[in-house]
Coordinates of C-alpha atoms and ligand atoms in Angstrom, one line a residue:
X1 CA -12.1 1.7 23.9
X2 CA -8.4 3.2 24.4
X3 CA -7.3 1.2 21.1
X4 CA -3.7 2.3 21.8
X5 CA -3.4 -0.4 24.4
X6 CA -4.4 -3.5 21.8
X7 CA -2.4 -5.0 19.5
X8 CA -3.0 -4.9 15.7
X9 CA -5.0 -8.4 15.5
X10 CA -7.4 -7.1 18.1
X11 CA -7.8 -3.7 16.4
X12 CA -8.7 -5.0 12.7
X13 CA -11.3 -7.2 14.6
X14 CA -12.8 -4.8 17.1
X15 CA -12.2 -1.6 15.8
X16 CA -15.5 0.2 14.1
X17 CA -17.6 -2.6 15.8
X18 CA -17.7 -1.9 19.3
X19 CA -21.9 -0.7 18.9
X20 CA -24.3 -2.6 18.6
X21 CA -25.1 -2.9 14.7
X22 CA -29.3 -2.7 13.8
X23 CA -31.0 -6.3 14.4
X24 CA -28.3 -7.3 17.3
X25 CA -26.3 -8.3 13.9
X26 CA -23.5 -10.4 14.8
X27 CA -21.6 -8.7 11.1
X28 CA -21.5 -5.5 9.7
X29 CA -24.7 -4.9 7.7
X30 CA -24.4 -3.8 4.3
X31 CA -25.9 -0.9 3.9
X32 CA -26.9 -0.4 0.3
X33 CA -28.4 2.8 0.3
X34 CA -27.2 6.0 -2.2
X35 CA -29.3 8.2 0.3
X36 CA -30.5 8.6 4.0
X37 CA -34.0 9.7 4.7
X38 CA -35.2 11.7 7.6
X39 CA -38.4 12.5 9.6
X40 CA -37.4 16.0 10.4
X41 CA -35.6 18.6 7.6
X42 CA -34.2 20.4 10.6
X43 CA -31.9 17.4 11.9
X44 CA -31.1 16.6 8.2
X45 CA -30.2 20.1 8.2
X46 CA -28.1 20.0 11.0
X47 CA -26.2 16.7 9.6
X48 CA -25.5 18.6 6.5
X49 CA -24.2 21.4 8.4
X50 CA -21.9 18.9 10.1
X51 CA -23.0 19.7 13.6
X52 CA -24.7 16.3 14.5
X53 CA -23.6 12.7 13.1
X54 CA -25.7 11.2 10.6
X55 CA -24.8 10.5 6.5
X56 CA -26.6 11.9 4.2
X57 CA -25.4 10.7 0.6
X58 CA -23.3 7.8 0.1
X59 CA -20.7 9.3 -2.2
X60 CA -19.9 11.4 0.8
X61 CA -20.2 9.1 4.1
X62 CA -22.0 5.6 4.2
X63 CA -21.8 4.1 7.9
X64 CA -20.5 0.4 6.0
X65 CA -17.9 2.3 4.7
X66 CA -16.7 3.9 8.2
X67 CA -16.5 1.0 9.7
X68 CA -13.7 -0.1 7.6
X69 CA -12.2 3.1 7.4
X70 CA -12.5 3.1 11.6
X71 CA -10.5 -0.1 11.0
X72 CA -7.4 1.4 9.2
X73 CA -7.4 4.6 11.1
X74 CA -6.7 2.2 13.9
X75 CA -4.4 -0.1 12.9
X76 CA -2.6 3.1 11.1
X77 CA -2.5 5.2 14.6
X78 CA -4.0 7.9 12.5
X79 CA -6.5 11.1 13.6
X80 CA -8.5 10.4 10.8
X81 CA -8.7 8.2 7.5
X82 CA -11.3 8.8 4.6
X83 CA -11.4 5.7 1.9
X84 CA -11.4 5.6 -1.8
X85 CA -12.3 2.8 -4.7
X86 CA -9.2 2.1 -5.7
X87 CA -5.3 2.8 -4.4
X88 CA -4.9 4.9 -7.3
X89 CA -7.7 7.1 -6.3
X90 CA -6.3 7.3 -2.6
X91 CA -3.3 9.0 -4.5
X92 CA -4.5 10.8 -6.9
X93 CA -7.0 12.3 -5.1
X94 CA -4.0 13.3 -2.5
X95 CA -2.0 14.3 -4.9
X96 CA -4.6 16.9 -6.7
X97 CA -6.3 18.4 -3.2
X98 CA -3.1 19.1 -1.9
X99 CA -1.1 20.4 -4.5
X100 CA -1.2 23.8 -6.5
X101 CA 0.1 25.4 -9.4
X102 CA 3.6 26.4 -9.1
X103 CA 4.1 23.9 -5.8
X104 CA 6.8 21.7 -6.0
X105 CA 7.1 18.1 -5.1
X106 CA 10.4 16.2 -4.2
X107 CA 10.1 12.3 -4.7
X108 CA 11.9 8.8 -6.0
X109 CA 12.2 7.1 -9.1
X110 CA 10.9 3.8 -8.1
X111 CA 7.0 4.4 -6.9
X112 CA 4.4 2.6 -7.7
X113 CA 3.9 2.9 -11.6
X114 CA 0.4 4.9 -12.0
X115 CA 2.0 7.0 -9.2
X116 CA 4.9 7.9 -11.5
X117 CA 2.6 8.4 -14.6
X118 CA 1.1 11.3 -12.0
X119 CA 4.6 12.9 -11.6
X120 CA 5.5 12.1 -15.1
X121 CA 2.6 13.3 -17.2
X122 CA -0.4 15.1 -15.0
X123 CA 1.4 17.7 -12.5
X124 CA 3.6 19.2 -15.2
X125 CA 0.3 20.2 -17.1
X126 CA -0.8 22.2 -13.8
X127 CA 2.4 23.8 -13.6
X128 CA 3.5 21.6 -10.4
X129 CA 7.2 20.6 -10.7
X130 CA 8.4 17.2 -10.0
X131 CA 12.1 15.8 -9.1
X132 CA 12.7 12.4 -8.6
X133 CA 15.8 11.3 -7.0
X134 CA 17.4 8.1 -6.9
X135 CA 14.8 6.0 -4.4
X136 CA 18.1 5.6 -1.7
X137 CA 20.1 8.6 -2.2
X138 CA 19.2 10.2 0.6
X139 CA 21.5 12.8 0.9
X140 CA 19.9 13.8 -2.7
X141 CA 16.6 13.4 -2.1
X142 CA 17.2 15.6 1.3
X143 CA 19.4 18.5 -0.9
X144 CA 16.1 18.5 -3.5
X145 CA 14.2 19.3 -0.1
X146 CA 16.1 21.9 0.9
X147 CA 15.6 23.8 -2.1
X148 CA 12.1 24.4 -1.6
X149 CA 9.4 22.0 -1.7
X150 CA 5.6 22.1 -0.8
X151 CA 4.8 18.0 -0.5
X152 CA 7.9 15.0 -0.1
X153 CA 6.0 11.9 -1.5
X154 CA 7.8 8.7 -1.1
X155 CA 7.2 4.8 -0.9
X156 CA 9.2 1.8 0.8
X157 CA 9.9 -0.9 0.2
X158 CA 9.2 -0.4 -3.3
X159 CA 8.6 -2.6 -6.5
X160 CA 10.6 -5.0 -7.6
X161 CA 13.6 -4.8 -5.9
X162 CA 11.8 -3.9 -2.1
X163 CA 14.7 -0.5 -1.9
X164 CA 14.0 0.9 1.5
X165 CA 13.9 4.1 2.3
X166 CA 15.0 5.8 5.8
X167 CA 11.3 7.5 7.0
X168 CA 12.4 8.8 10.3
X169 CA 15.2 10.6 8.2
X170 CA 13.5 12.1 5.0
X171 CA 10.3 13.2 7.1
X172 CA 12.6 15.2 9.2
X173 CA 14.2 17.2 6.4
X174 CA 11.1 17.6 4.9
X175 CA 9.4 19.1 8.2
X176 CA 12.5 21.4 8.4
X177 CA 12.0 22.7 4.8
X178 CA 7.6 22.7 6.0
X179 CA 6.7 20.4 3.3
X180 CA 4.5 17.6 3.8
X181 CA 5.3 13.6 3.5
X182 CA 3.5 11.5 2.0
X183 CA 4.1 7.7 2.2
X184 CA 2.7 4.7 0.1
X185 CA 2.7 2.4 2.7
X186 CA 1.2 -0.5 1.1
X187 CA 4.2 -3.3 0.5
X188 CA 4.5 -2.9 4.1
X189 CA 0.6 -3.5 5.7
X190 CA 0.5 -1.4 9.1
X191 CA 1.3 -4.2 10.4
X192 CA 4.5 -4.2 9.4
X193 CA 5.3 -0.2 9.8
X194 CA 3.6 2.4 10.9
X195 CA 4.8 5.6 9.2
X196 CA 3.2 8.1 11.4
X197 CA 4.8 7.2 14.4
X198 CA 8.1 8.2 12.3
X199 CA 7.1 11.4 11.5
X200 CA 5.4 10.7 8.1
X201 CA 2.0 13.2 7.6
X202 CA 0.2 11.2 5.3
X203 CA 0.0 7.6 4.8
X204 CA -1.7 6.0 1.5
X205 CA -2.4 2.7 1.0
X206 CA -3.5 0.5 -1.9
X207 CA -6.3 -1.5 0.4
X208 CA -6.1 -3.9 -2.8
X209 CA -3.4 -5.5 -1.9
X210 CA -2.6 -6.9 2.2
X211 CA -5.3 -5.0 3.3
X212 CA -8.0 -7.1 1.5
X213 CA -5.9 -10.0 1.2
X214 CA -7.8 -11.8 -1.5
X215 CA -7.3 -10.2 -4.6
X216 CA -11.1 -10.1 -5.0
X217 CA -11.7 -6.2 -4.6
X218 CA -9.8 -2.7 -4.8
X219 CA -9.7 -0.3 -2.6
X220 CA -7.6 2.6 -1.2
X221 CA -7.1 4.7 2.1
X222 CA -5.5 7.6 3.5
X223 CA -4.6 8.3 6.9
X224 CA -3.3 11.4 8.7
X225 CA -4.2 14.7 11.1
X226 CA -7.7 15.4 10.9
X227 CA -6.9 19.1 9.0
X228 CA -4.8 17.2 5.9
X229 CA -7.4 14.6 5.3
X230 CA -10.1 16.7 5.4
X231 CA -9.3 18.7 2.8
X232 CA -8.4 15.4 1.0
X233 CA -12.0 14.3 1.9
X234 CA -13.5 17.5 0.3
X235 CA -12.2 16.7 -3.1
X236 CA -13.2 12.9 -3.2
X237 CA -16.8 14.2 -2.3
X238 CA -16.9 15.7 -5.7
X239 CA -14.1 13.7 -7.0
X240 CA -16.4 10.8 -6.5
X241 CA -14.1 8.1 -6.6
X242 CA -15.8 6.5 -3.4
X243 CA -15.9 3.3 -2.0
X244 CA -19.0 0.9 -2.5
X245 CA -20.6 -0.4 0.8
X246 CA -20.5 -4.1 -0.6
X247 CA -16.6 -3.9 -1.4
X248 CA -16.3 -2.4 2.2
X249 CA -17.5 -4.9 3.7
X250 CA -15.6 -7.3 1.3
X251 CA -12.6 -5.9 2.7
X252 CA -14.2 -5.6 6.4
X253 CA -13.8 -9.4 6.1
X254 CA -10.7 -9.7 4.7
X255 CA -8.9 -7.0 6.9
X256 CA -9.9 -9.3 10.1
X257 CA -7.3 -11.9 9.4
X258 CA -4.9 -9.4 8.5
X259 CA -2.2 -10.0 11.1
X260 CA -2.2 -13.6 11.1
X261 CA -1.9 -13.4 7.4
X262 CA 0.9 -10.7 7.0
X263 CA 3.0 -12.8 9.9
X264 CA 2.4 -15.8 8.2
X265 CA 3.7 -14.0 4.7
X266 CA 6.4 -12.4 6.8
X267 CA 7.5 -16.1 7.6
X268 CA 7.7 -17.5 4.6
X269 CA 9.2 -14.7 2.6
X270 CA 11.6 -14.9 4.5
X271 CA 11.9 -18.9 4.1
X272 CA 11.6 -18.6 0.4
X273 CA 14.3 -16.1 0.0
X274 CA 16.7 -17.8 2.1
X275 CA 16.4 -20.8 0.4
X276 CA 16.8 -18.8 -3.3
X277 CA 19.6 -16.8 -1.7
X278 CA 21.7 -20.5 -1.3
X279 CA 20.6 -22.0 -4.8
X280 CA 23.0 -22.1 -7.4
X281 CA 20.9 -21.1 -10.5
X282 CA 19.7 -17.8 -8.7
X283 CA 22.1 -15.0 -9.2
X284 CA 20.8 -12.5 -6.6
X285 CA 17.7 -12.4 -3.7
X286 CA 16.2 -8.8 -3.3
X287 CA 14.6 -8.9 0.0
X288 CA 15.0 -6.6 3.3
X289 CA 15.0 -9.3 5.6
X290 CA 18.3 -11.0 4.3
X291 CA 21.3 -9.2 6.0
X292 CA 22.6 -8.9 2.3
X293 CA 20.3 -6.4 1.5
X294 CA 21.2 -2.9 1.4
X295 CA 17.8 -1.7 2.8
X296 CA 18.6 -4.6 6.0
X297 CA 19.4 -2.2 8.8
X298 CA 16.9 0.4 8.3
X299 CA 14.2 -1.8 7.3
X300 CA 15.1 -3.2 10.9
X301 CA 14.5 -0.1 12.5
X302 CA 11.4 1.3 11.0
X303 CA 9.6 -2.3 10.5
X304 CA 8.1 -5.0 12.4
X305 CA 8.2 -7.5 9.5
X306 CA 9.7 -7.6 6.4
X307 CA 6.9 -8.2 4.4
X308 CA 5.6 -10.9 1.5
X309 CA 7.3 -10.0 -1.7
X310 CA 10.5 -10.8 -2.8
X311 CA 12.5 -10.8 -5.7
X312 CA 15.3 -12.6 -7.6
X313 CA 17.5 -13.1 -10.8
X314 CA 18.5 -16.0 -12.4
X315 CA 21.5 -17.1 -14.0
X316 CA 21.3 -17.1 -17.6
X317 CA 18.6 -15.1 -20.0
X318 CA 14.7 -14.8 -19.9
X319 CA 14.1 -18.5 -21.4
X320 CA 15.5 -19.5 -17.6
X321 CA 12.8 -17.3 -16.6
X322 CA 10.0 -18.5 -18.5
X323 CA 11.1 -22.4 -18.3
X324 CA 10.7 -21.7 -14.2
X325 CA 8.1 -19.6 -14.1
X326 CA 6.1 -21.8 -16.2
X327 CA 7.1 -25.1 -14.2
X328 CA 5.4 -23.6 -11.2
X329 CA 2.2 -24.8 -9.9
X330 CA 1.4 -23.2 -6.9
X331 CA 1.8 -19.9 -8.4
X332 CA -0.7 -17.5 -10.7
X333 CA 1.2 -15.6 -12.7
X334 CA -0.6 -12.5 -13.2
X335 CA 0.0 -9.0 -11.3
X336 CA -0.5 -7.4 -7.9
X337 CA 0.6 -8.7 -4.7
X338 CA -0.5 -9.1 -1.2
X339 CA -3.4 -12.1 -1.8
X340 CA -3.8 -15.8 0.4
X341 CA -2.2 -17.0 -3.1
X342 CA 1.5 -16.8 -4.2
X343 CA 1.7 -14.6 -7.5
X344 CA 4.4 -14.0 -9.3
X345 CA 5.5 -12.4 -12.8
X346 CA 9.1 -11.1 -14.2
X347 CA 9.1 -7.1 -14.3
X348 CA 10.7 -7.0 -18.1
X349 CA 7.6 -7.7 -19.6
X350 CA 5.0 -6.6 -17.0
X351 CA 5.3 -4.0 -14.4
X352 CA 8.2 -2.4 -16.2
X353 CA 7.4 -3.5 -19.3
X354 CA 7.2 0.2 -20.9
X355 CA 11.0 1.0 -20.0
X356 CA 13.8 0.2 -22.7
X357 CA 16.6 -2.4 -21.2
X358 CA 18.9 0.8 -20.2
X359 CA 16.1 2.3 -18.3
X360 CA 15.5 -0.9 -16.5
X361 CA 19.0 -1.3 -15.8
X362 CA 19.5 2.0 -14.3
X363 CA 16.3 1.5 -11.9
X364 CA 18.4 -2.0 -10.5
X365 CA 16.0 -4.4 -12.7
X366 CA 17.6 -7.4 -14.2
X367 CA 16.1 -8.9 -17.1
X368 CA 16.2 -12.0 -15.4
X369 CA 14.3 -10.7 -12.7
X370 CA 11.0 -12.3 -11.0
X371 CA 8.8 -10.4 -8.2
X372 CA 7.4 -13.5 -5.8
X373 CA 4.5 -12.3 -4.1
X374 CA 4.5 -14.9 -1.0
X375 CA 0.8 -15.7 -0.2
X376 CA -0.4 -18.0 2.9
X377 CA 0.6 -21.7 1.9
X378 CA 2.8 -23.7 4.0
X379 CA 6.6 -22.7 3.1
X380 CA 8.0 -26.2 2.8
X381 CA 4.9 -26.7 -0.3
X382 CA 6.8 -23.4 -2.0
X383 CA 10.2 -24.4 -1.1
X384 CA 9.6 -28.0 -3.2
X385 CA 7.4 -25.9 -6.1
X386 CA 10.1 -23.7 -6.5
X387 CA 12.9 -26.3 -6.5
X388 CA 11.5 -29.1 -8.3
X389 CA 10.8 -25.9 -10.8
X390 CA 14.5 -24.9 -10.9
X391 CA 16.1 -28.2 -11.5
X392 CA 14.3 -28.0 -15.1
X393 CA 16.2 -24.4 -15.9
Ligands
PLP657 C1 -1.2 -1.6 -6.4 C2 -0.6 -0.5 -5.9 C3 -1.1 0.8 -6.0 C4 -2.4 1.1 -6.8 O1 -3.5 0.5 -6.2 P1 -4.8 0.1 -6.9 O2 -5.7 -0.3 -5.8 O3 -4.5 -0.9 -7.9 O4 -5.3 1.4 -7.6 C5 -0.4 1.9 -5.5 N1 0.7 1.7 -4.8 C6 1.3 0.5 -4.7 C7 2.6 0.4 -3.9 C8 0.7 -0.6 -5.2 O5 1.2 -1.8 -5.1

């Protein structure tokens, strides 16, 4: 099927199950099997030689697995995708098949934080050099290209504050200078942006989050050109940081309601931060959607949606943030993002919780600040939790 013509709900619900599964199975069977037997050692030859489909071992290919990865290929417009256990290994993983020593990588201050351990602590010790630029200076971040760089790595919108960064732009600079882009693409869902249409090589995601939905499994992708994933795919092999058949189909579930849960978090992201944005205890509303935001007009042009996290500060000091945050009922508080439920947790002592006040300061964090990770409830229910919790601040 031409894929190209559906729309995203159609793909995450057809896409990887257009055969007929063993047993006329209506689902995707779960096949738990570490290896794959055969009658004849010549066609298991051939399938290890590559030249005829089959799997072999399930740390490398395990057809469960593919059909989720078939999935995100899709709904990411990719050539290819190969899948990982976690989001972290999706980078990682990236990060170390691609890179060399003496290679150089151009990025911003405010990814994700195990990806910023990576820059921080791992590629120096193979000799790969790092610069991180301010997340929305592009003019800098596109003079750090310039210079010389083997791989642009970069993330939007990012945590807490959802800064956007211009795709279309920085992928351009960074095919002029014939380095690669990379793009954590996960606050977004491809429903909400599709970086490879804007000229992004290499989208990552942290399956964990939208692409599960029900913060009941990890899981991590990459998508790109056949050639780059491949060699991506050869280190995982041995890497072994591969996804389990039963969490595929875990997320094989969950990414079937993807769209109507990411438009329905779109919605009332967008209805919780207006309503923040007009109360008088909140001192400021970080979210792309509102026209106040700095990232608004870009964010515009390079999404579909805006997404389900915001973020905001109070008026007054982190007592003001506890009293609400523990007044809330239809919130956990606990990490992550992206799930049916609303999370939410202040940065200062979580996320962020490993920078000094100055450092915080300088990445935009107040101290007063609380991520809101939108999940699928009915808006007007989180409107009233959230006011009924502010009129006790
Ligand atoms: C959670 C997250 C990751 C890491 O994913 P895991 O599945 O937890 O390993 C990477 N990037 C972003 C933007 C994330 O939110």
């Amino acid at each position: 099927m031409d894929f190209s013509k559906r729309k995203a709900g159609t793909k995450s619900v057809w896409a990887g199950e257009l055969e007929r599964f063993p047993y006329g199975s209506h689902t995707v069977p779960i096949t738990n099997t570490v290896t794959f037997a055969y009658d004849d050692i010549d066609e298991w030859y051939e399938v290890a030689k590559g030249n005829q489909k089959g799997d072999i071992y399930s740390r490398n290919t395990n057809p469960t697995v593919q059909v989720l990865e078939e999935k995100v290929r899709i709904l990411e417009k990719a050539e290819a995708v190969t899948s990982f256990s976690t989001g972290m290994a999706a980078i990682s993983n990236t990060l170390f098949a691609l890179l060399k020593p003496g290679d150089r990588v151009v990025s911003v201050k405010d990814t994700y934080g195990g990806t910023s351990r990576i820059f921080l602590e791992y590629l120096p010790k193979i000799n790969v050099e790092v610069t991180l630029c301010e997340t929305t200076d592009f003019e800098q971040i596109e003079e750090e290209i310039s210079k010389g760089c083997n791989l642009v790595y970069l993330e939007t919108p990012t945590n807490p504050t959802l800064k956007i960064i211009d795709l279309e732009r920085i992928a351009k600079a960074a095919k002029k200078a014939g380095a690669i882009t990379v793009t954590d693409n996960t606050f977004a869902s491809p429903i909400n942006q599709n970086p490879l249409e804007l000229g992004v090589d290499l989208v990552v995601h942290s399956g964990t989050k939208y692409l599960n939905g029900h913060s009941d499994t990890l899981c991590g992708f990459l998508c790109g050109s056949k050639e780059l994933v491949k060699e991506v795919f050869k280190y995982r092999e041995i890497n072994g940081a591969s996804l389990h058949p039963e969490t595929a189909y875990m997320v094989i579930r969950g990414i079937k309601t993807l769209e109507l849960r990411v438009e329905r978090q779109n919605e009332n992201a967008m209805a919780v931060a207006r309503f923040l944005k007009s109360h008088p205890k909140v001192n400021d509303v970080f979210y792309p959607g509102l026209d106040s935001h700095p990232g608004h007009d870009i964010a515009s042009k390079q999404m579909r949606g805006f997404g389900g996290v915001l973020s905001f500060s109070l008026k007054g000091d982190y007592e003001s943030v506890k009293t609400l945050l523990h007044n809330l009922s239809l919130v956990h508080l606990a990490a992550s993002l992206g799930s049916v439920s609303t999370l939410a947790g202040p940065p200062r002592t979580t996320s962020h919780v490993e920078l000094t006040e100055e450092q915080r300061k300088q990445l935009g964090i107040p101290e007063t600040l609380i991520r809101y990770s939108v999940g699928i409830e009915n808006k007007e229910d989180l409107i009233e939790d959230l006011e009924q919790a502010l009129k006790l601040i």
